Every structure is written in C-alpha cells, then in structure tokens.
Amino acid sequence: MTKSPTIVKFGGTSVGDAEAIRRAASIVVHQANDRPIVVVSALSHVTDALVRSAKLAVEGEPERAITALEEQFERHRNLARNLLGVNSQKFSDEVDRIGSEAARLIRMSASEPDRRSPIEDELLSYGERLSAQLFTAVLRTMDSPARLIDARKCMVTDEEHGRASPLLGETERRTRQELQPLLESSEIPVLGGFIGSTLKGVTTTLGRGGSDYTASLIGALLSAREIQIWTDVPGILTADPRLVPSARSISRLSYAEAAELAYFGAKVLHPKSVQPAVERSIPIRICDSRTPEQPGTVVWNHLEKASSAVKAIACKRGITTLRISSAGMLGAYGFLKALFEVFDRHRVVVDVVATSEVSVSLTIDDPTALPALLPDLESLGAVEVEHGRAIVCVVGEGLQHTPGVASRVFGAIRDINVFLISQGASSINLTFIVDEAHAGEVVSRLHEAVFGE
Ligand code: ADP
Ligand code: ASP
Ligand code: MG
C-alpha cells in the first residue's frame, strides 16, 4: 500500500513575492518523502484585483478594468524572471495569453449581463491557475518532480457560481484518478485552490478563502496523513491579531473549537475546511511559512485539559439582526417552522437565534436577499431590521464545565450594549451581538479579561 499523502497548502501571502515563494517551495522539498500534494492560493491581492475588475466591468468600465489588471500580470512576469531566469519565457507567454483572455472576458461581462456569473468565475480562476503554474515551475528548478494539475479536473461542483459546492462522489472519483498515479510514481502534484468546474466543464469558484477548503477536501478524499495550512500567522491565535496584537498561538484545538472560530470570523481557516477533516479524523496543522520550524496549531479530535476554559475569541462584522414579533406566536406551535421555511425558501443562512414568548431575534451575514425576504417575513409578524452589527464568539471546550465565564465576559463589557446572547447551543461557545463600532474594543477587553493581557 502507498504511504498516505500530506497536503501542503499555501495562502496568498505565503506565495506573495519571490522570497516567500522560495521559502514555500523549500517547505515542500523538505517534505518530499511524505508524499506532498501542493495546493496554492493566488498570489496575495490578485483575487481582490480580479474581483475589483469584475465589478468595474459591471459598472460599465471594461477598459479601466482591463488596465487595472495589467499591474498584476506584470508582477507575475517579473516574479518568473526572478525565480526562473532563462526558463521564464514559457510562463510569461502563458501570462500574456491569460491577460488577453481576461480582457476578452471583461468586455463580454460588460456587454452580456446574463452570462456574468460564469464569466466572473472564469476571470477569478486566473489567480490560482497562474500561481499553480509558477509554483510548479519553481519546484522544478529545485529538481523536485512537481507536476501541474488543473484543479478543475478534480473539483467537480454544482453550478452556484461564486460559492459552488463540490459534488463529493464525482470529486472523489476524479481526484483519485488524477492524483493517485502521480503519488504512486513519486511525483508531486501542484493544484490551484478555490477553483472547480461543473459537470459540463464550466469554471466555478468555492467562495473567498476557499483554497483551504480545496486542501482539506482533497486531504480527506485521499486519506492524508495531515493537512497543512501555511499562512502568515503562527497558527490559530487567541484572537485576530489585527484587533489584539498580543494574541498568542494556541497549540491544540478540537475540530469543534476550530469550526466555531472559523465560522465566526477567524479568517485564518475557511469555515468549510473543518468538516472533511473531521470525517476522516485527519489533523489540520496551521503554520507560519516565515517560521516553518514553529509547530503552529494542530486541530484534531483529541481533547486534553486546557489551562483556560476559553481558547479564543472570534469576531465577525457586517452582521444584520432581524427581530420578528408576533402575538400569534404565544402558546402556538408551527410558528418557528413557518419562519425558518421563509429563510429556507430564500436560501438565506441564519447564524445566531434567540427566542422569547412573542419574538424571535436572529442574525444573517448576507443582506442581499433582504428585499425579497422581508415581505414574506412580514406576513408572519412585525419585523425590525438593524444593520452594522458584529457577532462576538468566545470559544472553548472548557466552557461546558467552567462556572462564571459569562459573568467575567459580560463584566468586562458592562458599559457596552449587547443585543442578543446565545449560550449552550453548541456548549462550547458563548456568542453575542454588539454594534460593529464596538467590536474591536469588545474583543480586546475580553482578551484582557480572559487571558490577562
Ligand atoms: P491566507 O492568505 O494564508 O489564506 P488569510 O488572510 O486568509 O491567510 O488568513 C490569515 C489571517 O487571518 C491572519 O493574517 C489574521 O489577520 C487573520 N485572523 C483572524 N482571526 C485570526 C485568529 N484567531 N488567528 C489567526 N489569524 C486570524
Ligand atoms: N484566492 C482566493 C481568495 O483570495 C482563495 C484563497 O485565497 O483561499 O479568496
Ligand atoms: Mg485564507
């Protein structure tokens, strides 16, 4: 039997410049005996630039959209010259080809709004397609037997452009078909994350940050030994380091803790990337590619007694709260069913819910469906909508049996208005809603109250 592979995924900053790419490539080379499968994101800022150009096209400015991308294409060519030297021509030709193709798509998107979603996904896919090609070429200059694989041949998805979901059976079949022979011949497959294609072969994307999901799904499908997520922080930290500069790395987290943190704003891991690993009990290791000798964070299902009840605090902004009040709810059954059927029909995801005798409060993070949703909700009761809120989520397995956490948490923010509280739903988190403007202050005060810094 062949040895289990190791998934080695690099985020945008880990392949952001020549030095970072060399470092990432040597991380792969060092693990050559562990059957690495490499998954790369687009170079840092490239997907943002592609998204901005897609938006400019929609706004009727295709020529500006095309010019704006030139800087990113030039960056790829310069990197290739730096990293590949005389061997850079083939890659530069590919950048030229993709540049012309991108310009054609942008003009098409501006003039054919009906075909926009697949066109935008095709455009967004160029980031990962280019980074995977460049990374493969760099590995080959280091005498590594790297082989570029078009990720769209493995990741088969539904047709939900911009947030496609993989079709698991077909993805498993094709991933095995594409990658197994390479592993058996000791080659190193390199794939772009984030991208897939429909059964008809139309390019799709998995949603922002989706390369983690690609890595974890491929890892699960091939029963990997470990899924490594190489990023720009030394693991999952006790809070977002942009909000709490003193946040520190956590050595171990359970899958449930990591999933809650990822879902409620810890961007370091895509929320969907935990589930595939859980099912096959594969450890996910999150490490800093600038300090590869550090152990980072391991997410797994083993539990050990934590020194503190709380492991970390996450925060997600841009939240909308809805309160639906109806006297008819008093003592009646069927109300909640009717209410959630409305969300189901409009395909709106609800994050946090709290109910009283006559009202239900809940949060959504994507308000785009509100205009269509509201009339249906109003048929059930009076609806109040508030935008500009944030979810704060305090997470730790120890919350299940440690008294006094809520009083410590709310004591630390007693002068700040809290709108909705949910504790006990998953037993490992305490979640509440505050005004977005207070979110940073709340997280840093809680961090100090809980971790003493
Ligand atoms: P990559 O490009 O490697 O995928 P991301 O930008 O998606 O990296 O995720 C890493 C970033 O996540 C960090 O730079 C950090 O700002 C942010 N982040 C938010 N919450 C946390 C947390 N609890 N622990 C670590 N990083 C976090
Ligand atoms: N490049 C994509 C993004 O920026 C996917 C990823 O980085 O995970 O969202
Ligand atoms: Mg990411």
Short mmCIF file of C-alpha atoms and ligand atoms in Angstrom, two decimals:
data_model
loop_
_atom_site.label_atom_id
_atom_site.label_comp_id
_atom_site.label_asym_id
_atom_site.label_seq_id
_atom_site.Cartn_x
_atom_site.Cartn_y
_atom_site.Cartn_z
CA MET A 1 0.00 0.00 0.00
CA THR A 2 1.27 3.50 -0.79
CA LYS A 3 2.02 5.84 2.09
CA SER A 4 -0.65 8.46 2.93
CA PRO A 5 -0.05 11.84 1.30
CA THR A 6 0.46 15.15 3.12
CA ILE A 7 -1.48 18.17 1.91
CA VAL A 8 0.67 21.31 1.84
CA LYS A 9 -1.44 24.42 1.20
CA PHE A 10 -0.01 27.92 0.83
CA GLY A 11 -2.14 31.04 1.22
CA GLY A 12 -1.65 34.23 -0.80
CA THR A 13 0.96 35.89 1.41
CA SER A 14 2.97 32.66 1.55
CA VAL A 15 3.43 32.99 -2.22
CA GLY A 16 3.28 36.81 -2.32
CA ASP A 17 6.81 37.60 -3.53
CA ALA A 18 9.96 35.85 -4.74
CA GLU A 19 11.36 35.29 -1.26
CA ALA A 20 8.05 33.87 0.01
CA ILE A 21 7.75 31.54 -3.00
CA ARG A 22 11.29 30.22 -2.48
CA ARG A 23 10.54 29.64 1.18
CA ALA A 24 7.29 27.85 0.37
CA ALA A 25 8.99 25.70 -2.26
CA SER A 26 11.66 24.64 0.22
CA ILE A 27 8.94 23.69 2.73
CA VAL A 28 7.67 21.26 0.06
CA VAL A 29 11.14 19.97 -0.80
CA HIS A 30 11.84 19.25 2.89
CA GLN A 31 8.78 17.00 2.97
CA ALA A 32 9.49 15.22 -0.29
CA ASN A 33 9.40 11.85 1.49
CA ASP A 34 5.92 12.46 2.89
CA ARG A 35 4.20 12.39 -0.49
CA PRO A 36 3.26 16.06 -0.61
CA ILE A 37 0.29 17.32 -2.61
CA VAL A 38 0.60 21.08 -3.01
CA VAL A 39 -2.41 23.41 -3.07
CA VAL A 40 -1.72 27.11 -3.72
CA SER A 41 -3.83 30.24 -3.50
CA ALA A 42 -3.46 33.11 -5.92
CA LEU A 43 -0.57 35.46 -5.08
CA SER A 44 -1.62 37.94 -2.38
CA HIS A 45 -4.02 40.68 -3.61
CA VAL A 46 -4.57 39.04 -7.00
CA THR A 47 -8.09 37.75 -6.30
CA ASP A 48 -9.01 41.16 -4.82
CA ALA A 49 -7.78 42.80 -8.05
CA LEU A 50 -9.76 40.35 -10.20
CA VAL A 51 -12.89 40.97 -8.11
CA ARG A 52 -12.43 44.75 -8.50
CA SER A 53 -12.07 44.42 -12.26
CA ALA A 54 -15.16 42.23 -12.48
CA LYS A 55 -17.04 44.97 -10.60
CA LEU A 56 -15.70 47.71 -12.90
CA ALA A 57 -16.95 45.70 -15.88
CA VAL A 58 -20.42 45.53 -14.31
CA GLU A 59 -20.27 49.30 -13.78
CA GLY A 60 -19.69 49.76 -17.50
CA GLU A 61 -15.96 50.49 -17.32
CA PRO A 62 -14.36 47.50 -19.06
CA GLU A 63 -11.31 49.36 -20.33
CA ARG A 64 -10.44 50.62 -16.83
CA ALA A 65 -10.98 47.07 -15.56
CA ILE A 66 -8.50 45.69 -18.10
CA THR A 67 -5.86 48.36 -17.45
CA ALA A 68 -6.15 47.81 -13.69
CA LEU A 69 -5.18 44.14 -14.06
CA GLU A 70 -2.05 44.81 -16.07
CA GLU A 71 -0.08 45.56 -12.89
CA GLN A 72 -0.84 42.05 -11.55
CA PHE A 73 0.12 40.35 -14.80
CA GLU A 74 3.36 42.33 -14.88
CA ARG A 75 4.02 41.23 -11.29
CA HIS A 76 3.73 37.59 -12.37
CA ARG A 77 6.14 38.14 -15.28
CA ASN A 78 8.69 39.86 -13.01
CA LEU A 79 8.46 37.08 -10.47
CA ALA A 80 9.02 34.50 -13.18
CA ARG A 81 12.12 36.32 -14.42
CA ASN A 82 13.43 36.49 -10.87
CA LEU A 83 12.63 32.87 -9.96
CA LEU A 84 13.01 31.01 -13.24
CA GLY A 85 15.65 33.08 -15.05
CA VAL A 86 16.16 31.85 -18.60
CA ASN A 87 13.32 29.37 -18.18
CA SER A 88 10.72 32.07 -17.57
CA GLN A 89 9.60 32.51 -21.20
CA LYS A 90 7.02 29.72 -21.24
CA PHE A 91 5.34 31.07 -18.12
CA SER A 92 5.45 34.67 -19.40
CA ASP A 93 3.79 33.54 -22.64
CA GLU A 94 1.06 31.95 -20.55
CA VAL A 95 0.61 35.22 -18.60
CA ASP A 96 0.22 37.04 -21.94
CA ARG A 97 -2.34 34.51 -23.11
CA ILE A 98 -4.32 34.75 -19.89
CA GLY A 99 -4.08 38.57 -19.98
CA SER A 100 -5.71 38.65 -23.45
CA GLU A 101 -8.32 36.12 -22.38
CA ALA A 102 -9.10 38.19 -19.25
CA ALA A 103 -9.59 41.30 -21.41
CA ARG A 104 -11.97 39.41 -23.68
CA LEU A 105 -13.98 38.15 -20.69
CA ILE A 106 -14.18 41.59 -19.10
CA ARG A 107 -15.57 43.10 -22.30
CA MET A 108 -18.02 40.21 -22.58
CA SER A 109 -19.16 40.65 -18.97
CA ALA A 110 -19.83 44.36 -19.61
CA SER A 111 -21.89 43.66 -22.70
CA GLU A 112 -23.66 40.41 -21.75
CA PRO A 113 -25.01 40.76 -18.19
CA ASP A 114 -26.96 37.49 -18.47
CA ARG A 115 -23.78 35.44 -18.74
CA ARG A 116 -21.98 37.31 -15.99
CA SER A 117 -21.70 34.67 -13.22
CA PRO A 118 -19.78 32.03 -15.19
CA ILE A 119 -17.65 34.73 -16.83
CA GLU A 120 -16.70 36.16 -13.43
CA ASP A 121 -15.72 32.74 -12.09
CA GLU A 122 -13.55 32.14 -15.15
CA LEU A 123 -11.88 35.51 -14.53
CA LEU A 124 -11.39 34.85 -10.80
CA SER A 125 -9.87 31.45 -11.53
CA TYR A 126 -6.84 33.02 -13.27
CA GLY A 127 -5.24 33.91 -9.92
CA GLU A 128 -4.92 30.28 -8.81
CA ARG A 129 -4.22 28.98 -12.30
CA LEU A 130 -1.22 31.29 -12.64
CA SER A 131 0.13 30.75 -9.13
CA ALA A 132 -0.06 26.96 -9.53
CA GLN A 133 1.87 27.13 -12.80
CA LEU A 134 4.51 29.41 -11.37
CA PHE A 135 4.90 27.32 -8.23
CA THR A 136 5.28 24.12 -10.24
CA ALA A 137 7.98 25.71 -12.38
CA VAL A 138 9.83 26.93 -9.29
CA LEU A 139 9.75 23.47 -7.70
CA ARG A 140 11.15 22.02 -10.90
CA THR A 141 14.11 24.43 -10.79
CA MET A 142 14.83 22.85 -7.40
CA ASP A 143 14.90 19.38 -9.04
CA SER A 144 11.62 18.49 -7.43
CA PRO A 145 9.38 16.16 -9.50
CA ALA A 146 6.46 18.62 -9.46
CA ARG A 147 3.54 18.20 -11.84
CA LEU A 148 0.89 20.83 -12.53
CA ILE A 149 -2.67 19.53 -12.26
CA ASP A 150 -5.62 21.62 -13.34
CA ALA A 151 -7.70 21.64 -10.14
CA ARG A 152 -10.86 21.93 -12.25
CA LYS A 153 -10.33 18.33 -13.31
CA CYS A 154 -10.58 17.21 -9.67
CA MET A 155 -13.05 19.56 -8.00
CA VAL A 156 -16.42 18.97 -9.63
CA THR A 157 -19.07 21.32 -8.27
CA ASP A 158 -22.67 22.38 -8.59
CA GLU A 159 -23.49 25.45 -10.69
CA GLU A 160 -23.66 28.01 -7.85
CA HIS A 161 -21.13 30.42 -9.29
CA GLY A 162 -19.15 32.35 -6.70
CA ARG A 163 -19.93 29.87 -3.91
CA ALA A 164 -20.03 26.49 -5.56
CA SER A 165 -20.22 23.26 -3.53
CA PRO A 166 -18.24 20.21 -4.61
CA LEU A 167 -20.18 17.13 -5.75
CA LEU A 168 -18.48 14.70 -3.44
CA GLY A 169 -18.82 11.42 -5.33
CA GLU A 170 -17.60 12.78 -8.65
CA THR A 171 -14.88 14.86 -6.97
CA GLU A 172 -13.60 11.79 -5.15
CA ARG A 173 -13.56 9.69 -8.30
CA ARG A 174 -11.73 12.28 -10.36
CA THR A 175 -9.32 13.31 -7.61
CA ARG A 176 -8.23 9.70 -7.23
CA GLN A 177 -8.00 9.26 -10.97
CA GLU A 178 -5.84 12.39 -11.41
CA LEU A 179 -3.65 12.27 -8.32
CA GLN A 180 -3.18 8.62 -7.34
CA PRO A 181 -0.96 7.68 -10.31
CA LEU A 182 1.29 10.67 -9.62
CA LEU A 183 1.67 9.70 -5.98
CA GLU A 184 2.49 6.16 -6.98
CA SER A 185 5.25 7.40 -9.28
CA SER A 186 6.54 9.76 -6.53
CA GLU A 187 5.61 12.91 -8.42
CA ILE A 188 4.41 15.98 -6.55
CA PRO A 189 1.02 17.26 -7.77
CA VAL A 190 0.51 21.04 -7.61
CA LEU A 191 -3.04 22.41 -7.83
CA GLY A 192 -4.65 25.80 -7.52
CA GLY A 193 -7.12 26.02 -4.63
CA PHE A 194 -10.50 27.79 -4.76
CA ILE A 195 -11.49 26.67 -8.27
CA GLY A 196 -13.57 23.87 -9.71
CA SER A 197 -15.78 23.12 -12.65
CA THR A 198 -19.33 21.95 -13.21
CA LEU A 199 -20.15 18.56 -14.73
CA LYS A 200 -20.37 20.42 -18.05
CA GLY A 201 -16.84 21.78 -17.59
CA VAL A 202 -17.73 25.40 -16.77
CA THR A 203 -15.32 27.01 -14.29
CA THR A 204 -16.63 27.73 -10.77
CA THR A 205 -15.17 29.15 -7.55
CA LEU A 206 -15.79 27.98 -3.98
CA GLY A 207 -16.14 31.37 -2.26
CA ARG A 208 -13.48 33.71 -0.90
CA GLY A 209 -10.81 31.97 1.13
CA GLY A 210 -11.84 28.67 -0.47
CA SER A 211 -8.34 27.29 -1.07
CA ASP A 212 -8.36 25.95 2.50
CA TYR A 213 -11.48 24.01 1.57
CA THR A 214 -9.82 22.56 -1.56
CA ALA A 215 -6.87 21.44 0.57
CA SER A 216 -8.99 19.85 3.23
CA LEU A 217 -11.33 18.11 0.82
CA ILE A 218 -8.51 16.63 -1.24
CA GLY A 219 -6.82 15.61 2.00
CA ALA A 220 -9.95 13.83 3.20
CA LEU A 221 -10.63 12.15 -0.15
CA LEU A 222 -7.10 10.74 -0.27
CA SER A 223 -6.91 9.92 3.47
CA ALA A 224 -3.99 12.27 4.01
CA ARG A 225 -1.69 11.95 6.99
CA GLU A 226 -2.01 15.68 7.70
CA ILE A 227 -3.48 18.81 6.09
CA GLN A 228 -1.04 21.68 6.43
CA ILE A 229 -2.29 25.25 6.04
CA TRP A 230 0.72 27.56 5.64
CA THR A 231 -0.15 31.20 6.26
CA ASP A 232 1.18 34.49 7.66
CA VAL A 233 0.47 33.90 11.37
CA PRO A 234 1.93 31.22 13.66
CA GLY A 235 -1.30 29.19 13.88
CA ILE A 236 -4.77 29.96 15.17
CA LEU A 237 -4.33 32.73 17.72
CA THR A 238 -6.34 33.62 20.82
CA ALA A 239 -7.87 36.50 18.80
CA ASP A 240 -7.49 38.21 15.45
CA PRO A 241 -4.00 39.78 15.73
CA ARG A 242 -5.23 42.87 13.88
CA LEU A 243 -7.55 43.53 16.84
CA VAL A 244 -5.33 42.18 19.62
CA PRO A 245 -1.62 42.49 18.78
CA SER A 246 -0.70 40.45 21.89
CA ALA A 247 -2.83 37.45 20.78
CA ARG A 248 -0.84 34.22 21.04
CA SER A 249 -0.78 30.95 19.18
CA ILE A 250 -2.84 28.04 20.54
CA SER A 251 -1.04 24.71 20.32
CA ARG A 252 -4.12 22.45 20.07
CA LEU A 253 -7.77 22.91 19.26
CA SER A 254 -10.56 20.40 18.81
CA TYR A 255 -12.35 20.27 15.46
CA ALA A 256 -15.44 21.75 17.09
CA GLU A 257 -13.50 24.70 18.52
CA ALA A 258 -11.78 25.40 15.21
CA ALA A 259 -15.07 25.16 13.31
CA GLU A 260 -16.76 27.67 15.62
CA LEU A 261 -13.84 30.09 15.39
CA ALA A 262 -13.63 29.79 11.61
CA TYR A 263 -17.37 30.24 11.20
CA PHE A 264 -17.48 33.28 13.45
CA GLY A 265 -14.70 35.25 11.81
CA ALA A 266 -11.24 33.70 12.37
CA LYS A 267 -10.28 34.14 8.74
CA VAL A 268 -7.16 32.01 9.12
CA LEU A 269 -9.26 28.90 8.32
CA HIS A 270 -12.17 28.70 5.87
CA PRO A 271 -15.30 27.54 7.75
CA LYS A 272 -15.97 24.66 5.37
CA SER A 273 -12.46 23.27 5.71
CA VAL A 274 -13.02 21.58 9.07
CA GLN A 275 -15.79 19.12 8.15
CA PRO A 276 -13.93 16.96 5.60
CA ALA A 277 -11.05 16.52 8.06
CA VAL A 278 -13.41 15.54 10.90
CA GLU A 279 -14.98 12.78 8.87
CA ARG A 280 -11.63 11.06 8.32
CA SER A 281 -10.05 12.23 11.57
CA ILE A 282 -7.17 13.94 9.77
CA PRO A 283 -5.18 16.56 11.72
CA ILE A 284 -5.11 20.09 10.28
CA ARG A 285 -1.92 21.96 11.11
CA ILE A 286 -1.83 25.74 10.69
CA CYS A 287 1.69 27.18 10.44
CA ASP A 288 3.54 30.38 9.55
CA SER A 289 5.50 29.92 6.32
CA ARG A 290 8.00 32.56 7.51
CA THR A 291 8.88 30.49 10.59
CA PRO A 292 8.43 26.88 9.44
CA GLU A 293 10.31 25.50 12.43
CA GLN A 294 7.48 26.62 14.78
CA PRO A 295 4.87 23.92 15.47
CA GLY A 296 1.82 26.15 14.85
CA THR A 297 -1.66 24.94 15.80
CA VAL A 298 -2.90 21.38 15.42
CA VAL A 299 -6.64 20.89 15.03
CA TRP A 300 -7.71 17.35 15.82
CA ASN A 301 -10.28 15.40 17.77
CA HIS A 302 -8.24 14.61 20.80
CA LEU A 303 -9.11 16.56 23.91
CA GLU A 304 -6.77 17.47 26.65
CA LYS A 305 -7.48 19.51 29.69
CA ALA A 306 -6.99 23.15 28.73
CA SER A 307 -5.42 25.55 31.17
CA SER A 308 -8.19 28.03 30.47
CA ALA A 309 -11.90 27.49 29.80
CA VAL A 310 -11.72 29.88 26.86
CA LYS A 311 -9.39 29.05 23.97
CA ALA A 312 -10.03 32.02 21.69
CA ILE A 313 -12.33 34.91 20.79
CA ALA A 314 -13.60 35.46 17.25
CA CYS A 315 -15.50 38.33 15.75
CA LYS A 316 -17.47 38.74 12.54
CA ARG A 317 -18.60 42.17 11.31
CA GLY A 318 -21.17 43.17 8.73
CA ILE A 319 -23.99 41.37 10.53
CA THR A 320 -27.68 42.23 10.19
CA THR A 321 -30.10 41.41 13.00
CA LEU A 322 -33.80 40.75 12.45
CA ARG A 323 -36.48 40.65 15.12
CA ILE A 324 -39.79 39.07 14.15
CA SER A 325 -42.55 39.70 16.72
CA SER A 326 -45.96 38.14 16.62
CA ALA A 327 -48.62 37.84 19.31
CA GLY A 328 -49.80 34.77 17.40
CA MET A 329 -46.62 33.01 18.49
CA LEU A 330 -47.82 32.94 22.11
CA GLY A 331 -48.50 29.32 23.03
CA ALA A 332 -48.86 28.37 19.35
CA TYR A 333 -46.95 25.67 17.54
CA GLY A 334 -45.78 25.81 13.95
CA PHE A 335 -44.56 29.42 14.09
CA LEU A 336 -40.84 28.62 14.09
CA LYS A 337 -41.35 26.12 11.30
CA ALA A 338 -43.14 28.73 9.18
CA LEU A 339 -40.44 31.28 9.98
CA PHE A 340 -37.50 29.08 9.04
CA GLU A 341 -39.27 27.91 5.91
CA VAL A 342 -39.08 31.52 4.72
CA PHE A 343 -35.29 31.55 5.19
CA ASP A 344 -35.06 28.17 3.54
CA ARG A 345 -37.06 29.33 0.52
CA HIS A 346 -34.87 32.39 0.05
CA ARG A 347 -31.70 30.37 0.74
CA VAL A 348 -30.58 32.76 3.47
CA VAL A 349 -28.24 31.38 6.12
CA VAL A 350 -29.15 32.22 9.74
CA ASP A 351 -26.25 32.29 12.22
CA VAL A 352 -27.48 33.08 15.73
CA VAL A 353 -31.03 32.69 17.05
CA ALA A 354 -32.75 33.64 20.33
CA THR A 355 -36.45 33.41 21.09
CA SER A 356 -38.83 34.88 23.68
CA GLU A 357 -42.55 34.33 24.18
CA VAL A 358 -43.57 36.55 21.30
CA SER A 359 -40.48 37.27 19.26
CA VAL A 360 -37.55 35.66 17.53
CA SER A 361 -34.26 37.51 17.03
CA LEU A 362 -31.70 36.22 14.60
CA THR A 363 -28.69 37.26 12.56
CA ILE A 364 -27.77 36.97 8.91
CA ASP A 365 -24.47 37.96 7.32
CA ASP A 366 -25.60 38.47 3.76
CA PRO A 367 -28.32 41.12 3.48
CA THR A 368 -28.61 40.96 -0.32
CA ALA A 369 -31.72 38.77 -0.16
CA LEU A 370 -33.50 41.10 2.31
CA PRO A 371 -35.73 42.93 -0.17
CA ALA A 372 -37.19 39.60 -1.31
CA LEU A 373 -37.21 38.07 2.19
CA LEU A 374 -38.92 40.91 4.09
CA PRO A 375 -42.43 40.73 2.60
CA ASP A 376 -42.59 37.01 3.42
CA LEU A 377 -41.40 37.61 6.99
CA GLU A 378 -43.88 40.46 7.41
CA SER A 379 -46.70 38.07 6.65
CA LEU A 380 -45.73 36.32 9.92
CA GLY A 381 -45.32 39.35 12.18
CA ALA A 382 -43.71 42.76 12.66
CA VAL A 383 -40.08 42.82 11.52
CA GLU A 384 -37.32 45.11 12.81
CA VAL A 385 -34.03 45.19 10.89
CA GLU A 386 -30.70 46.55 12.17
CA HIS A 387 -27.55 46.64 10.08
CA GLY A 388 -23.97 47.30 11.17
CA ARG A 389 -23.70 44.77 13.94
CA ALA A 390 -21.00 42.26 14.86
CA ILE A 391 -21.02 38.75 16.31
CA VAL A 392 -18.52 38.12 19.07
CA CYS A 393 -17.89 34.48 19.90
CA VAL A 394 -15.99 33.16 22.90
CA VAL A 395 -14.94 29.55 22.27
CA GLY A 396 -13.55 26.69 24.35
CA GLU A 397 -14.45 23.10 25.20
CA GLY A 398 -13.87 24.10 28.84
CA LEU A 399 -16.96 26.37 28.74
CA GLN A 400 -19.04 23.22 29.24
CA HIS A 401 -17.93 22.77 32.82
CA THR A 402 -16.43 26.03 33.99
CA PRO A 403 -18.75 28.26 36.00
CA GLY A 404 -18.51 32.04 35.93
CA VAL A 405 -17.32 32.61 32.36
CA ALA A 406 -20.42 34.58 31.35
CA SER A 407 -20.10 36.90 34.32
CA ARG A 408 -16.42 37.51 33.53
CA VAL A 409 -17.22 38.17 29.88
CA PHE A 410 -20.17 40.50 30.45
CA GLY A 411 -18.48 42.11 33.47
CA ALA A 412 -15.65 43.22 31.18
CA ILE A 413 -18.05 44.97 28.80
CA ARG A 414 -20.74 46.06 31.24
CA ASP A 415 -20.94 49.58 29.72
CA ILE A 416 -21.44 48.27 26.15
CA ASN A 417 -24.87 47.42 24.78
CA VAL A 418 -25.33 43.71 24.00
CA PHE A 419 -28.26 42.87 21.70
CA LEU A 420 -28.63 39.14 21.60
CA ILE A 421 -26.98 36.35 23.56
CA SER A 422 -26.72 32.68 22.76
CA GLN A 423 -25.04 30.22 25.06
CA GLY A 424 -25.21 26.48 25.22
CA ALA A 425 -26.36 25.78 21.68
CA SER A 426 -23.09 24.05 20.92
CA SER A 427 -21.98 24.03 24.58
CA ILE A 428 -18.53 25.23 23.60
CA ASN A 429 -19.31 28.80 22.70
CA LEU A 430 -20.80 31.93 24.16
CA THR A 431 -22.00 34.16 21.36
CA PHE A 432 -23.45 37.66 21.44
CA ILE A 433 -24.13 40.64 19.21
CA VAL A 434 -22.81 44.19 19.62
CA ASP A 435 -22.65 47.29 17.46
CA GLU A 436 -19.96 46.91 14.82
CA ALA A 437 -18.35 50.13 16.04
CA HIS A 438 -17.68 48.49 19.43
CA ALA A 439 -16.42 45.14 18.12
CA GLY A 440 -12.67 45.91 18.33
CA GLU A 441 -12.99 47.33 21.85
CA VAL A 442 -15.09 44.35 22.99
CA VAL A 443 -12.61 41.78 21.67
CA SER A 444 -9.59 43.47 23.22
CA ARG A 445 -11.30 43.92 26.60
CA LEU A 446 -12.43 40.29 26.61
CA HIS A 447 -8.96 39.14 25.65
CA GLU A 448 -7.55 41.01 28.59
CA ALA A 449 -10.23 39.71 30.96
CA VAL A 450 -9.81 36.10 29.86
CA PHE A 451 -6.13 35.80 29.04
CA GLY A 452 -4.85 38.60 31.26
CA GLU A 453 -3.12 40.61 28.52
P1 ADP B 1 -4.02 33.10 3.70
O1 ADP B 1 -3.79 34.13 2.64
O2 ADP B 1 -2.76 32.41 4.13
O3 ADP B 1 -5.13 32.16 3.40
P2 ADP B 1 -5.77 34.65 5.41
O4 ADP B 1 -5.58 36.13 5.27
O5 ADP B 1 -6.92 34.02 4.74
O6 ADP B 1 -4.41 33.94 5.00
O7 ADP B 1 -5.83 34.26 6.96
C1 ADP B 1 -4.79 34.67 7.84
C2 ADP B 1 -5.23 35.92 8.58
O8 ADP B 1 -6.35 35.59 9.41
C3 ADP B 1 -4.21 36.45 9.55
O9 ADP B 1 -3.28 37.27 8.92
C4 ADP B 1 -5.08 37.18 10.56
O10 ADP B 1 -5.11 38.55 10.26
C5 ADP B 1 -6.49 36.63 10.36
N1 ADP B 1 -7.06 36.09 11.59
C6 ADP B 1 -8.29 36.41 12.08
N2 ADP B 1 -8.53 35.78 13.23
C7 ADP B 1 -7.45 35.01 13.50
C8 ADP B 1 -7.09 34.11 14.55
N3 ADP B 1 -7.90 33.87 15.58
N4 ADP B 1 -5.89 33.50 14.48
C9 ADP B 1 -5.05 33.73 13.46
N5 ADP B 1 -5.32 34.57 12.44
C10 ADP B 1 -6.51 35.20 12.44
N1 ASP B 2 -7.56 33.41 -3.80
C1 ASP B 2 -8.85 33.18 -3.18
C2 ASP B 2 -9.21 34.38 -2.31
O1 ASP B 2 -8.43 35.31 -2.19
C3 ASP B 2 -8.91 31.91 -2.41
C4 ASP B 2 -7.96 31.81 -1.23
O2 ASP B 2 -7.00 32.59 -1.11
O3 ASP B 2 -8.17 30.91 -0.41
O4 ASP B 2 -10.28 34.40 -1.78
MG MG B 3 -7.23 32.24 3.63
#
